[in-house]
Tab-separated table of C-alpha atoms and ligand atoms in Angstrom:
chain	number	residue	atom	x	y	z
Y	1	MET	CA	104.346	95.634	111.940
Y	2	ASN	CA	103.183	94.090	114.867
Y	3	LYS	CA	105.579	91.492	114.963
Y	4	LYS	CA	105.535	90.602	118.519
Y	5	LEU	CA	101.667	90.167	118.467
Y	6	ILE	CA	101.737	87.996	115.351
Y	7	LYS	CA	104.724	85.874	116.984
Y	8	GLU	CA	102.502	85.453	119.994
Y	9	VAL	CA	99.266	84.111	118.293
Y	10	LYS	CA	101.424	81.926	115.913
Y	11	SER	CA	103.217	80.157	118.858
Y	12	SER	CA	100.159	79.854	120.904
Y	13	PHE	CA	98.361	78.415	117.803
Y	14	LYS	CA	100.999	75.946	116.967
Y	15	GLU	CA	101.084	74.558	120.692
Y	16	GLN	CA	97.262	74.265	120.681
Y	17	PHE	CA	96.620	72.944	117.245
Y	18	LYS	CA	99.839	71.462	116.061
Y	19	THR	CA	99.829	72.813	112.515
Y	20	LYS	CA	101.012	75.789	110.753
Y	21	PRO	CA	98.226	78.704	110.689
Y	22	LEU	CA	97.412	81.088	107.959
Y	23	LEU	CA	98.328	84.441	109.588
Y	24	VAL	CA	96.264	87.715	109.176
Y	25	PHE	CA	96.853	91.138	110.393
Y	26	SER	CA	93.722	93.561	110.468
Y	27	PRO	CA	94.437	97.112	111.768
Y	28	GLY	CA	92.196	99.536	113.918
Y	29	ARG	CA	91.564	103.057	112.678
Y	30	ILE	CA	91.491	106.617	113.272
Y	31	ASN	CA	89.354	109.392	111.812
Y	32	LEU	CA	90.615	112.593	111.073
Y	33	ILE	CA	87.179	114.122	110.513
Y	34	GLY	CA	83.761	113.194	109.208
Y	35	GLU	CA	82.089	111.794	112.421
Y	36	HIS	CA	78.613	110.118	111.977
Y	37	THR	CA	78.415	111.149	108.335
Y	38	ASP	CA	79.195	107.571	107.092
Y	39	TYR	CA	75.476	106.203	107.714
Y	40	ASN	CA	74.327	109.301	106.076
Y	41	ASP	CA	76.141	108.402	102.867
Y	42	GLY	CA	78.605	111.262	103.397
Y	43	PHE	CA	82.259	111.689	103.517
Y	44	ALA	CA	84.793	110.643	106.244
Y	45	PHE	CA	88.724	110.676	106.723
Y	46	PRO	CA	89.884	107.645	108.194
Y	47	ALA	CA	93.120	105.832	108.389
Y	48	ALA	CA	94.419	102.627	109.228
Y	49	ILE	CA	96.880	102.485	112.203
Y	50	ASN	CA	99.619	100.248	113.413
Y	51	LYS	CA	97.542	98.702	116.056
Y	52	GLY	CA	95.391	95.864	115.203
Y	53	ILE	CA	94.391	92.238	115.625
Y	54	ALA	CA	96.635	89.313	114.692
Y	55	LEU	CA	94.694	86.158	113.904
Y	56	ALA	CA	96.072	82.584	113.219
Y	57	LEU	CA	93.772	80.298	111.395
Y	58	SER	CA	93.548	76.767	109.900
Y	59	LYS	CA	90.787	74.366	108.944
Y	60	SER	CA	89.705	72.109	111.783
Y	61	ASP	CA	89.797	68.320	110.788
Y	62	SER	CA	86.918	67.612	113.494
Y	63	ASN	CA	83.258	68.872	113.379
Y	64	LYS	CA	83.920	71.573	115.771
Y	65	SER	CA	85.365	75.201	115.542
Y	66	THR	CA	87.568	76.522	118.295
Y	67	ALA	CA	88.439	80.376	118.892
Y	68	CYS	CA	90.808	81.425	121.350
Y	69	ALA	CA	90.984	85.199	122.500
Y	70	LEU	CA	94.448	85.292	123.821
Y	71	ASN	CA	94.255	88.603	125.692
Y	72	MET	CA	91.268	87.425	127.682
Y	73	ASN	CA	92.386	83.808	128.096
Y	74	GLU	CA	88.943	82.720	126.768
Y	75	ILE	CA	88.235	79.768	124.481
Y	76	TYR	CA	84.959	79.341	122.681
Y	77	GLU	CA	84.019	75.920	120.877
Y	78	PHE	CA	80.918	76.080	118.268
Y	79	ARG	CA	80.095	74.574	114.939
Y	80	THR	CA	79.576	76.611	111.886
Y	81	GLU	CA	76.717	74.814	110.871
Y	82	ASN	CA	74.300	76.311	113.413
Y	83	VAL	CA	75.370	79.765	114.638
Y	84	LYS	CA	73.438	82.323	116.203
Y	85	PRO	CA	73.980	85.417	118.378
Y	86	LEU	CA	74.660	84.866	121.980
Y	87	ASP	CA	73.544	87.038	124.753
Y	88	ASP	CA	76.554	88.953	126.204
Y	89	GLY	CA	78.646	87.142	123.880
Y	90	GLY	CA	81.204	89.958	123.487
Y	91	TRP	CA	84.098	88.911	121.103
Y	92	ARG	CA	82.355	85.627	120.267
Y	93	ASN	CA	79.542	87.623	118.598
Y	94	TYR	CA	81.943	89.253	115.889
Y	95	ILE	CA	83.197	85.821	114.879
Y	96	LEU	CA	79.853	84.198	114.622
Y	97	GLY	CA	78.573	87.168	112.958
Y	98	VAL	CA	80.850	86.925	110.149
Y	99	VAL	CA	80.252	83.224	109.679
Y	100	SER	CA	76.571	83.860	109.604
Y	101	GLU	CA	76.771	86.711	107.077
Y	102	LEU	CA	79.134	84.698	104.925
Y	103	GLN	CA	76.571	81.937	104.950
Y	104	LYS	CA	73.713	84.391	104.050
Y	105	VAL	CA	75.438	84.949	100.706
Y	106	ASP	CA	75.698	81.322	100.265
Y	107	LYS	CA	79.428	80.577	101.110
Y	108	ILE	CA	80.294	77.649	102.725
Y	109	VAL	CA	82.535	77.978	105.798
Y	110	GLY	CA	83.714	74.809	107.265
Y	111	ASN	CA	85.139	74.627	110.692
Y	112	PHE	CA	88.069	76.268	111.782
Y	113	ASN	CA	90.473	76.671	114.538
Y	114	ALA	CA	91.707	80.294	115.388
Y	115	VAL	CA	93.783	82.089	117.838
Y	116	PHE	CA	93.724	85.983	118.038
Y	117	ALA	CA	95.123	88.875	120.009
Y	118	GLY	CA	95.205	92.619	119.646
Y	119	ASN	CA	96.810	95.913	120.843
Y	120	ILE	CA	94.041	98.326	120.315
Y	121	PRO	CA	92.914	99.831	123.456
Y	122	GLY	CA	89.573	98.500	123.922
Y	123	GLY	CA	86.423	101.257	124.004
Y	124	ALA	CA	89.027	103.959	122.699
Y	125	GLY	CA	86.957	104.221	119.484
Y	126	MET	CA	89.774	102.930	117.363
Y	127	SER	CA	87.512	100.173	116.098
Y	128	SER	CA	88.786	96.947	117.453
Y	129	SER	CA	85.687	95.310	116.699
Y	130	ALA	CA	85.973	96.172	112.632
Y	131	ALA	CA	89.627	94.806	113.026
Y	132	LEU	CA	88.362	91.683	114.623
Y	133	GLU	CA	85.509	91.313	111.742
Y	134	ASN	CA	87.859	92.064	109.054
Y	135	SER	CA	90.642	89.632	110.353
Y	136	PHE	CA	88.171	86.649	110.276
Y	137	VAL	CA	86.253	87.588	107.078
Y	138	TYR	CA	89.668	88.032	105.308
Y	139	GLY	CA	91.106	84.683	106.916
Y	140	LEU	CA	87.936	82.599	106.279
Y	141	ASN	CA	87.698	84.025	102.727
Y	142	LYS	CA	91.437	82.722	101.878
Y	143	LEU	CA	91.092	79.472	104.004
Y	144	PHE	CA	87.961	78.269	102.364
Y	145	LYS	CA	88.483	79.840	99.068
Y	146	LEU	CA	85.140	81.743	98.989
Y	147	GLY	CA	86.092	84.220	96.426
Y	148	LEU	CA	85.076	87.432	97.810
Y	149	SER	CA	86.543	90.984	96.976
Y	150	LYS	CA	87.697	93.315	99.709
Y	151	SER	CA	84.591	95.430	98.876
Y	152	GLU	CA	82.341	92.471	99.439
Y	153	MET	CA	84.281	91.472	102.647
Y	154	ILE	CA	83.538	94.820	104.388
Y	155	LEU	CA	79.834	94.526	103.690
Y	156	ILE	CA	79.981	90.964	105.523
Y	157	SER	CA	81.855	92.577	108.519
Y	158	GLN	CA	79.588	95.809	108.545
Y	159	LYS	CA	76.448	93.111	108.686
Y	160	ALA	CA	78.019	91.094	111.547
Y	161	GLU	CA	78.059	94.308	113.646
Y	162	HIS	CA	74.729	95.035	112.702
Y	163	ASN	CA	73.086	91.523	113.412
Y	164	TYR	CA	75.223	90.072	115.939
Y	165	ALA	CA	76.586	93.297	117.787
Y	166	GLY	CA	73.568	95.062	117.367
Y	167	VAL	CA	75.191	98.301	116.344
Y	168	LYS	CA	73.698	99.969	113.086
Y	169	CYS	CA	77.195	101.214	112.124
Y	170	GLY	CA	78.084	102.952	108.840
Y	171	ILE	CA	80.837	101.429	106.610
Y	172	MET	CA	83.683	103.739	107.640
Y	173	ASP	CA	85.485	101.526	110.221
Y	174	GLN	CA	85.442	98.237	108.191
Y	175	TYR	CA	86.523	100.208	105.071
Y	176	ALA	CA	89.457	101.929	106.825
Y	177	SER	CA	90.886	98.791	108.443
Y	178	MET	CA	90.736	96.871	105.119
Y	179	PHE	CA	91.725	99.465	102.859
Y	180	GLY	CA	94.159	101.365	104.784
Y	181	VAL	CA	97.314	102.871	102.726
Y	182	LYS	CA	100.757	103.380	104.482
Y	183	ASN	CA	101.134	107.055	105.799
Y	184	SER	CA	97.961	107.920	104.128
Y	185	ALA	CA	94.356	108.734	105.328
Y	186	LEU	CA	91.415	107.984	103.046
Y	187	LEU	CA	88.870	110.522	101.853
Y	188	LEU	CA	85.954	108.135	101.928
Y	189	ASP	CA	82.927	108.784	100.070
Y	190	CYS	CA	80.593	106.336	101.995
Y	191	ARG	CA	77.895	106.326	99.100
Y	192	THR	CA	79.992	105.012	96.378
Y	193	VAL	CA	82.195	103.250	98.905
Y	194	THR	CA	85.314	104.325	97.172
Y	195	SER	CA	88.357	106.616	98.532
Y	196	GLN	CA	91.292	108.591	97.660
Y	197	PRO	CA	94.330	108.333	99.715
Y	198	TYR	CA	95.933	111.488	100.857
Y	199	LYS	CA	99.444	111.486	101.923
Y	200	ILE	CA	99.583	113.110	105.364
Y	201	ASP	CA	102.340	115.478	106.300
Y	202	PHE	CA	101.322	117.724	109.170
Y	203	LYS	CA	104.792	119.429	109.096
Y	204	ASP	CA	105.796	120.602	112.643
Y	205	TYR	CA	102.633	118.979	114.182
Y	206	LYS	CA	101.798	115.550	115.048
Y	207	LEU	CA	98.769	113.555	115.965
Y	208	MET	CA	98.195	112.793	119.679
Y	209	LEU	CA	95.118	110.514	120.788
Y	210	ILE	CA	94.089	110.917	124.333
Y	211	ASN	CA	91.844	108.238	125.859
Y	212	SER	CA	89.342	109.447	128.479
Y	213	ASN	CA	88.982	105.749	129.446
Y	214	VAL	CA	85.552	106.301	129.450
Y	215	LYS	CA	83.110	104.291	128.131
Y	216	HIS	CA	79.253	104.707	128.582
Y	217	ASP	CA	77.060	101.974	128.630
Y	218	LEU	CA	74.120	103.429	126.549
Y	219	SER	CA	76.486	104.121	123.749
Y	220	GLU	CA	75.180	101.470	121.432
Y	221	SER	CA	71.420	102.513	121.855
Y	222	ALA	CA	72.375	106.105	121.683
Y	223	TYR	CA	74.066	105.441	118.387
Y	224	ASN	CA	71.406	103.601	116.863
Y	225	ASP	CA	69.104	106.544	117.980
Y	226	ARG	CA	71.235	108.928	115.945
Y	227	ARG	CA	70.904	106.791	113.099
Y	228	GLU	CA	67.132	106.726	113.414
Y	229	VAL	CA	66.926	110.332	113.665
Y	230	CYS	CA	68.882	110.986	110.667
Y	231	GLU	CA	66.770	108.370	108.553
Y	232	LYS	CA	63.639	109.954	109.866
Y	233	VAL	CA	64.756	113.489	108.590
Y	234	SER	CA	65.866	112.285	105.222
Y	235	GLY	CA	62.540	110.465	104.713
Y	236	LEU	CA	60.823	113.907	105.710
Y	237	LEU	CA	62.873	115.463	103.007
Y	238	ASP	CA	62.263	112.817	100.707
Y	239	ILE	CA	65.720	112.241	99.816
Y	240	GLU	CA	67.924	108.914	100.255
Y	241	ALA	CA	70.226	110.258	102.851
Y	242	LEU	CA	71.356	113.406	104.593
Y	243	ARG	CA	74.208	113.734	102.161
Y	244	ASP	CA	71.697	115.004	99.672
Y	245	ALA	CA	70.394	117.804	102.038
Y	246	SER	CA	71.292	121.323	102.207
Y	247	LYS	CA	70.692	123.734	105.090
Y	248	GLU	CA	67.919	125.370	103.240
Y	249	ASP	CA	66.217	122.181	102.780
Y	250	LEU	CA	66.325	121.668	106.562
Y	251	VAL	CA	65.004	124.957	107.229
Y	252	ARG	CA	61.985	124.110	105.138
Y	253	ILE	CA	60.895	121.259	107.227
Y	254	LYS	CA	62.102	123.064	110.537
Y	255	SER	CA	58.581	123.331	111.942
Y	256	GLU	CA	57.692	119.560	111.139
Y	257	ILE	CA	60.628	118.387	113.371
Y	258	THR	CA	61.983	118.910	117.085
Y	259	ASP	CA	64.752	121.390	117.556
Y	260	GLU	CA	66.742	118.363	118.816
Y	261	ASP	CA	66.460	116.631	115.535
Y	262	TYR	CA	66.950	119.773	113.470
Y	263	GLN	CA	70.183	120.374	115.357
Y	264	LYS	CA	71.297	116.879	114.796
Y	265	ALA	CA	70.516	116.882	111.052
Y	266	LEU	CA	72.232	120.175	110.804
Y	267	TYR	CA	75.319	118.866	112.498
Y	268	VAL	CA	75.521	116.056	109.609
Y	269	ILE	CA	75.104	118.490	106.797
Y	270	ASN	CA	77.958	120.803	108.338
Y	271	GLU	CA	80.323	118.133	109.202
Y	272	ASN	CA	80.107	116.463	105.607
Y	273	ALA	CA	81.081	120.042	104.227
Y	274	ARG	CA	83.813	120.221	106.669
Y	275	VAL	CA	85.472	116.859	105.575
Y	276	ILE	CA	85.599	118.459	102.077
Y	277	LYS	CA	87.089	121.673	103.413
Y	278	PHE	CA	89.515	119.495	105.235
Y	279	SER	CA	90.732	117.703	102.135
Y	280	GLU	CA	91.155	121.069	100.341
Y	281	ALA	CA	93.222	122.469	103.281
Y	282	ILE	CA	95.524	119.376	103.024
Y	283	LYS	CA	96.120	120.177	99.339
Y	284	ARG	CA	97.077	123.911	100.408
Y	285	ASP	CA	99.154	122.641	103.174
Y	286	ASP	CA	97.227	124.954	105.535
Y	287	ILE	CA	97.628	123.023	108.836
Y	288	GLU	CA	95.864	125.729	110.847
Y	289	ALA	CA	92.640	125.486	108.993
Y	290	LEU	CA	92.748	121.620	109.707
Y	291	GLY	CA	92.932	122.422	113.479
Y	292	ASN	CA	90.298	124.823	113.251
Y	293	LEU	CA	87.984	122.183	111.448
Y	294	LEU	CA	88.804	119.743	114.165
Y	295	TYR	CA	87.531	122.221	116.835
Y	296	GLN	CA	84.373	123.054	114.823
Y	297	SER	CA	83.572	119.315	114.463
Y	298	HIS	CA	83.931	118.911	118.296
Y	299	GLN	CA	81.520	121.935	118.936
Y	300	GLY	CA	79.158	120.159	116.486
Y	301	LEU	CA	79.619	116.625	118.034
Y	302	SER	CA	79.114	118.052	121.709
Y	303	THR	CA	76.275	120.632	121.213
Y	304	ASN	CA	74.275	119.678	118.301
Y	305	TYR	CA	74.755	115.925	117.758
Y	306	LYS	CA	75.162	115.312	121.546
Y	307	VAL	CA	77.483	112.401	121.487
Y	308	SER	CA	80.233	113.676	123.654
Y	309	CYS	CA	80.886	113.485	127.414
Y	310	GLU	CA	82.259	115.607	130.150
Y	311	GLU	CA	85.595	114.014	129.925
Y	312	LEU	CA	85.882	114.395	126.141
Y	313	ASP	CA	84.789	117.963	126.364
Y	314	PHE	CA	87.301	118.676	129.164
Y	315	LEU	CA	90.291	117.146	127.145
Y	316	VAL	CA	89.244	119.386	124.026
Y	317	GLU	CA	88.949	122.560	126.432
Y	318	ARG	CA	92.776	121.936	127.609
Y	319	ALA	CA	93.792	121.635	124.109
Y	320	LYS	CA	92.095	124.841	123.243
Y	321	GLU	CA	93.731	126.926	126.113
Y	322	ASN	CA	97.132	125.638	124.694
Y	323	PRO	CA	98.555	127.601	121.666
Y	324	ASN	CA	100.700	124.605	120.638
Y	325	VAL	CA	97.587	122.628	119.886
Y	326	LEU	CA	95.940	123.454	116.581
Y	327	GLY	CA	92.885	121.390	116.850
Y	328	SER	CA	91.277	118.852	118.965
Y	329	ARG	CA	87.937	116.680	118.925
Y	330	MET	CA	86.238	113.622	119.864
Y	331	MET	CA	86.902	110.543	117.569
Y	332	GLY	CA	84.559	107.903	116.760
Y	333	GLY	CA	81.039	106.977	117.901
Y	334	GLY	CA	81.372	109.158	121.030
Y	335	PHE	CA	80.302	108.744	124.624
Y	336	GLY	CA	83.859	108.199	125.595
Y	337	GLY	CA	87.037	106.967	123.991
Y	338	CYS	CA	89.516	109.484	122.524
Y	339	THR	CA	90.162	112.932	121.283
Y	340	ILE	CA	92.377	113.335	118.337
Y	341	ASN	CA	94.719	116.231	118.660
Y	342	LEU	CA	97.065	118.239	116.374
Y	343	VAL	CA	99.857	119.070	118.534
Y	344	LYS	CA	103.334	120.748	117.887
Y	345	LYS	CA	106.123	118.129	117.823
Y	346	ASP	CA	108.275	120.213	120.219
Y	347	GLU	CA	105.581	120.582	122.567
Y	348	PHE	CA	104.264	117.100	122.574
Y	349	LYS	CA	105.669	115.707	125.958
Y	350	LYS	CA	104.616	118.870	128.086
Y	351	PHE	CA	101.111	118.706	126.553
Y	352	LYS	CA	100.996	115.174	127.241
Y	353	LYS	CA	102.006	115.760	130.977
Y	354	ASP	CA	100.096	118.761	131.577
Y	355	THR	CA	96.958	117.230	130.173
Y	356	ALA	CA	97.367	114.058	132.143
Y	357	ASN	CA	97.739	116.055	135.171
Y	358	LYS	CA	94.702	118.285	134.912
Y	359	PHE	CA	92.679	115.238	133.648
Y	360	ARG	CA	93.653	113.148	136.953
Y	361	LYS	CA	92.901	116.253	139.175
Y	362	ARG	CA	89.406	116.894	137.751
Y	363	PHE	CA	88.396	113.283	137.351
Y	364	GLU	CA	90.451	111.232	139.912
Y	365	LYS	CA	91.564	108.810	137.163
Y	366	ASP	CA	94.031	108.657	134.377
Y	367	CYS	CA	93.690	109.281	130.780
Y	368	SER	CA	96.146	107.560	128.431
Y	369	VAL	CA	98.042	109.143	125.475
Y	370	TYR	CA	98.760	107.254	122.115
Y	371	THR	CA	100.663	108.076	118.891
Y	372	VAL	CA	99.853	106.090	115.639
Y	373	LYS	CA	101.255	105.461	112.375
Y	374	LEU	CA	98.938	105.508	109.468
Y	375	SER	CA	99.219	101.945	108.100
Y	376	ARG	CA	98.355	99.422	105.496
Y	377	GLY	CA	95.082	97.665	105.649
Y	378	THR	CA	93.999	93.933	106.466
Y	379	GLN	CA	96.698	91.624	104.974
Y	380	ILE	CA	98.055	88.245	104.931
Y	381	VAL	CA	101.361	87.904	107.017
Y	382	LYS	CA	104.149	85.823	105.445
U	401	GLA	C1	81.318	104.207	115.010
U	401	GLA	C2	80.755	103.425	113.808
U	401	GLA	C3	81.131	104.094	112.459
U	401	GLA	C4	81.058	105.615	112.541
U	401	GLA	C5	81.502	106.162	113.713
U	401	GLA	C6	81.129	107.618	113.765
U	401	GLA	O1	82.864	104.096	114.890
U	401	GLA	O2	81.056	101.932	113.537
U	401	GLA	O3	80.468	103.434	111.550
U	401	GLA	O4	79.405	106.081	112.268
U	401	GLA	O5	80.990	105.569	114.871
U	401	GLA	O6	81.729	108.361	112.839
């Protein structure tokens, strides 16, 4: 695990607060396929990864709380009795959000001291915010004996994101970060909020994440807009969520909605079906089919759902040109962040170098490449 990160927060905590902390590690996530399906009660295929947030935590013996973000070298003091969202609060809002949402379900959260640090690249679409929320909800639950189950905790994290970060996210990120299983991805049903772990073996291929290092300012409002469109269309269809719609249903109301909204709803219906096809292809070891589904997913995200950007499209195009790459697509909410690629192990280095060069030439900036291991979810570190 992330021994170095944990050691860092632990020693910084001891130095500042002179006591032994409770230690929590909470991972980020990738998503193999099933993007923007979670808030449509659909399917997704995420996995927790070996990058995340390490948190050191203890009760405070004064009437204030102190949180220290080690990476940013920032400290924030507050009282748990009167939290509210801060303007431009950044990381602070995730912590305050968790505290506030716990209070809303009548849990008493005393003051605490915390030091945390992370190694998930920010803005990469690997859910550093879910990792942060989960680390706090998990740690506080333990520290103050709140008696919440993991399933209850992820709902607290999700609401913190809704009400304190202003992103009306689905449940995928918090779920994957909390429930991750080593070497596995989770076929997640976002309606029942239950999953099935799939041991992943891509044979001669390996996952490569390529970070465009782009984050567009409007990504949050655009995200919420997409969600609204989906809810509007399912309202018209008189169903609970687009999970329940077929293409035929959508055609029936085509004249009542704009073509743009039609395309978006169509994307969701298709993507949902792709997740199921993906899980079937894993079962039959059909790696090529997996790759094709990734390309199809990107096509939908880019042209129908319109959440890609030039840099991400460029990266996927370079993958398509290369016979050693079976599939590629943008990952996460979109408008920047990473692509996820299925690349032949022997050709990994070459593809990495080629793509980095082409990207630099085209955009005059660098992309970053990562590999990840599929890992366990949020946990206490002994
Ligand atoms: C973000 C959200 C998730 C999900 C993805 C898109 O990561 O937090 O809930 O909607 O975007 O699949």
